[in-house]
Every structure is written in C-alpha cells, then in structure tokens.
Amino acid sequence: MTLDPALAAQFGVAGLFLWSLLAATLVPLSSEAALAAARAHEIASPLILFAAATGGNVLGALINWGLGMWCLRFEHKRWFPIRSVQLHKAQMQFQRWGAIALLFSWIPIIGDPLTFAAGALRYPLARFLIVVSLGKAARYAAVLWITELVLPVFAAS
C-alpha cells in the first residue's frame, strides 16, 4: 500500500497537520505534496494550510529534538556509540554552526537527522524552534507560491 499525499487532503486541515508532523520524523512522507494536494482541493485558505503544514512539521522536528535529548541519558553506558570527548567536540561545532545547519532542516533525508542531532548535542530549544520554524516556513511559502502558479495551468486543461 502506498500513501497518497491527497489522502491528507481528504482529512482536512487536521490531516495535513498530522501528515506534516509525520513527514518531519523518520516516516517517509512528502509534506510538500500533501500541502499542494490540500491547496488543489481547496480545503482551506492558503494561510490556514501554511500554518497547519508549518506547525505540524515544526512539531515533528521538536519530537526529533526531544528524542535526541532523551538518548543522552545513555551517554555514560559502555555501549553508547559516541565517546564524551567526541560529543563535546560535536557540541562545540554545533553551537557555532548549528543555526545555519538547522535552516536546512527542511531538506529530505538530511533534515530529520539534523533535528535529532540538535537535541543530542543540547542545542538550545528556543534557538532551535526559531531557526527550524524559519526554514520550514520558507519552504512551505515556496510550495504554496509554486502551487498557485501551477494550479491555473491544470485548471485550464
């Protein structure tokens, strides 16, 4: 069974929110396609759709951040794959470059691990939410803009 992004549109704004949340985790879904489908089905105004997709996706990224933070409770176990010295070096790098890296948390495949790493590397939550929200909001604004350009072409045919 394949998951059709139009399925999110059938469940309205809540479906888009949930689809976008799941897409921000390791579940392989396309929130961009779901947003475009929801706009094509005109289930709500573009602003409502933008807010639902952005909110869901940021919440999904926050879940990843929390899971990353949670995994640190095992930091002192012998089987933990990262040594304290390596973790400290990575934290220093992430403190320096984390905001720039997190702006790209919307990119498929690399974005989800970035948000997990931010939690595992103790990136400050307030900064995380600001930067991730900006990146994801910019992506959804672009998706809606492109959708608005393309929809009339399909409506005319």
Coordinates of C-alpha atoms in Angstrom, one line a residue:
M1 CA 0.0 0.0 0.0
T2 CA 1.4 3.4 -0.9
L3 CA 0.5 6.5 0.9
D4 CA -1.0 9.1 -1.4
P5 CA -0.5 12.8 -0.3
A6 CA -4.0 13.5 -1.5
L7 CA -5.1 11.3 1.4
A8 CA -4.0 14.1 3.8
A9 CA -6.3 16.5 2.0
Q10 CA -9.3 14.2 2.5
F11 CA -8.9 14.6 6.2
G12 CA -8.8 18.3 6.0
V13 CA -6.5 20.7 7.9
A14 CA -6.0 18.2 10.7
G15 CA -4.9 15.6 8.1
L16 CA -2.4 18.0 6.6
F17 CA -1.1 18.9 10.1
L18 CA -0.6 15.2 11.0
W19 CA 0.9 14.3 7.7
S20 CA 3.4 17.2 8.0
L21 CA 4.2 16.1 11.6
L22 CA 4.9 12.6 10.5
A23 CA 6.9 13.8 7.5
A24 CA 9.3 15.6 9.9
T25 CA 10.1 12.3 11.6
L26 CA 11.7 9.3 10.0
V27 CA 8.4 8.3 8.4
P28 CA 9.0 8.7 4.6
L29 CA 6.1 11.1 3.6
S30 CA 6.1 14.2 1.5
S31 CA 4.5 17.1 3.3
E32 CA 5.1 19.3 0.2
A33 CA 2.9 17.0 -1.9
A34 CA 0.3 16.9 0.8
L35 CA 0.2 20.7 1.0
A36 CA -0.1 21.1 -2.7
A37 CA -2.9 18.5 -2.8
A38 CA -4.7 20.3 0.1
R39 CA -4.4 23.5 -1.8
A40 CA -5.6 21.9 -5.1
H41 CA -8.7 20.5 -3.2
E42 CA -9.3 23.9 -1.6
I43 CA -9.9 22.5 1.8
A44 CA -9.0 25.8 3.5
S45 CA -7.4 29.2 2.8
P46 CA -3.7 29.2 1.8
L47 CA -2.8 30.9 5.1
I48 CA -4.6 28.1 7.2
L49 CA -2.9 25.4 5.1
F50 CA 0.5 27.2 5.5
A51 CA 0.0 27.3 9.3
A52 CA -1.1 23.6 9.5
A53 CA 1.8 22.3 7.4
T54 CA 4.4 24.5 9.2
G55 CA 3.1 23.8 12.7
G56 CA 2.9 20.1 12.1
N57 CA 6.4 19.9 10.6
V58 CA 7.9 22.0 13.4
L59 CA 6.3 19.8 16.0
G60 CA 7.7 16.8 14.3
A61 CA 11.2 18.4 14.3
L62 CA 10.6 19.1 18.0
I63 CA 9.9 15.4 18.6
N64 CA 13.2 14.6 16.9
W65 CA 15.0 17.1 19.1
G66 CA 13.4 15.6 22.2
L67 CA 14.4 12.1 21.1
G68 CA 18.0 13.3 20.6
M69 CA 18.0 14.8 24.1
W70 CA 16.5 11.6 25.5
C71 CA 19.2 9.4 24.1
L72 CA 21.8 11.3 26.1
R73 CA 20.6 9.5 29.2
F74 CA 22.7 6.6 27.9
E75 CA 25.8 8.7 27.3
H76 CA 27.8 7.1 30.1
K77 CA 27.0 3.5 29.1
R78 CA 29.8 1.5 27.6
W79 CA 27.8 0.6 24.5
F80 CA 26.9 4.2 23.7
P81 CA 28.4 4.8 20.2
I82 CA 29.8 8.3 20.9
R83 CA 32.5 9.0 23.5
S84 CA 32.3 12.0 25.8
V85 CA 35.2 13.8 24.1
Q86 CA 33.6 13.3 20.6
L87 CA 30.3 14.5 21.9
H88 CA 31.9 17.6 23.4
K89 CA 33.7 18.4 20.1
A90 CA 30.4 18.0 18.2
Q91 CA 28.6 20.2 20.7
M92 CA 31.1 23.0 20.2
Q93 CA 30.8 22.7 16.4
F94 CA 27.0 22.7 16.6
Q95 CA 27.0 25.7 18.9
R96 CA 29.0 27.5 16.2
W97 CA 27.3 26.3 13.0
G98 CA 24.0 24.8 14.3
A99 CA 21.8 27.7 13.3
I100 CA 23.0 27.7 9.7
A101 CA 22.7 23.9 9.5
L102 CA 19.2 23.9 11.1
L103 CA 18.0 26.4 8.4
F104 CA 18.2 23.4 6.1
S105 CA 16.3 21.0 8.4
W106 CA 13.5 21.0 5.7
I107 CA 15.6 19.1 3.2
P108 CA 14.5 15.5 2.9
I109 CA 16.8 12.8 4.2
I110 CA 19.3 15.1 6.0
G111 CA 16.8 17.4 7.8
D112 CA 15.4 14.7 10.2
P113 CA 18.9 13.6 11.5
L114 CA 19.9 17.3 11.9
T115 CA 17.0 17.9 14.2
F116 CA 17.8 14.8 16.2
A117 CA 21.4 15.8 16.4
A118 CA 20.4 19.2 17.7
G119 CA 18.7 17.6 20.7
A120 CA 21.6 15.1 21.2
L121 CA 24.1 17.9 21.1
R122 CA 22.0 20.0 23.6
Y123 CA 21.3 22.8 21.1
P124 CA 19.2 25.4 23.0
L125 CA 15.5 24.8 22.5
A126 CA 14.4 28.4 21.9
R127 CA 17.1 28.9 19.2
F128 CA 16.2 25.6 17.7
L129 CA 12.5 26.5 17.4
I130 CA 13.2 29.9 15.8
V131 CA 15.6 28.6 13.2
V132 CA 13.7 25.5 12.3
S133 CA 10.5 27.4 12.1
L134 CA 12.0 29.9 9.7
G135 CA 13.5 27.3 7.4
K136 CA 10.3 25.2 7.3
A137 CA 8.0 28.3 6.9
A138 CA 10.1 29.5 4.0
R139 CA 9.8 26.1 2.3
Y140 CA 6.0 25.9 2.7
A141 CA 5.7 29.5 1.5
A142 CA 7.6 28.5 -1.7
V143 CA 5.5 25.4 -2.1
L144 CA 2.3 27.4 -1.9
W145 CA 3.7 30.0 -4.3
I146 CA 4.6 27.4 -6.8
T147 CA 1.3 25.7 -6.4
E148 CA -0.6 29.0 -7.0
L149 CA 1.4 29.4 -10.3
V150 CA 0.8 25.8 -11.5
L151 CA -2.8 25.3 -10.5
P152 CA -4.3 27.6 -13.2
V153 CA -2.4 25.7 -15.8
F154 CA -4.1 22.4 -14.8
A155 CA -7.4 24.1 -14.3
A156 CA -7.4 25.4 -17.9
S157 CA -6.7 22.0 -19.4

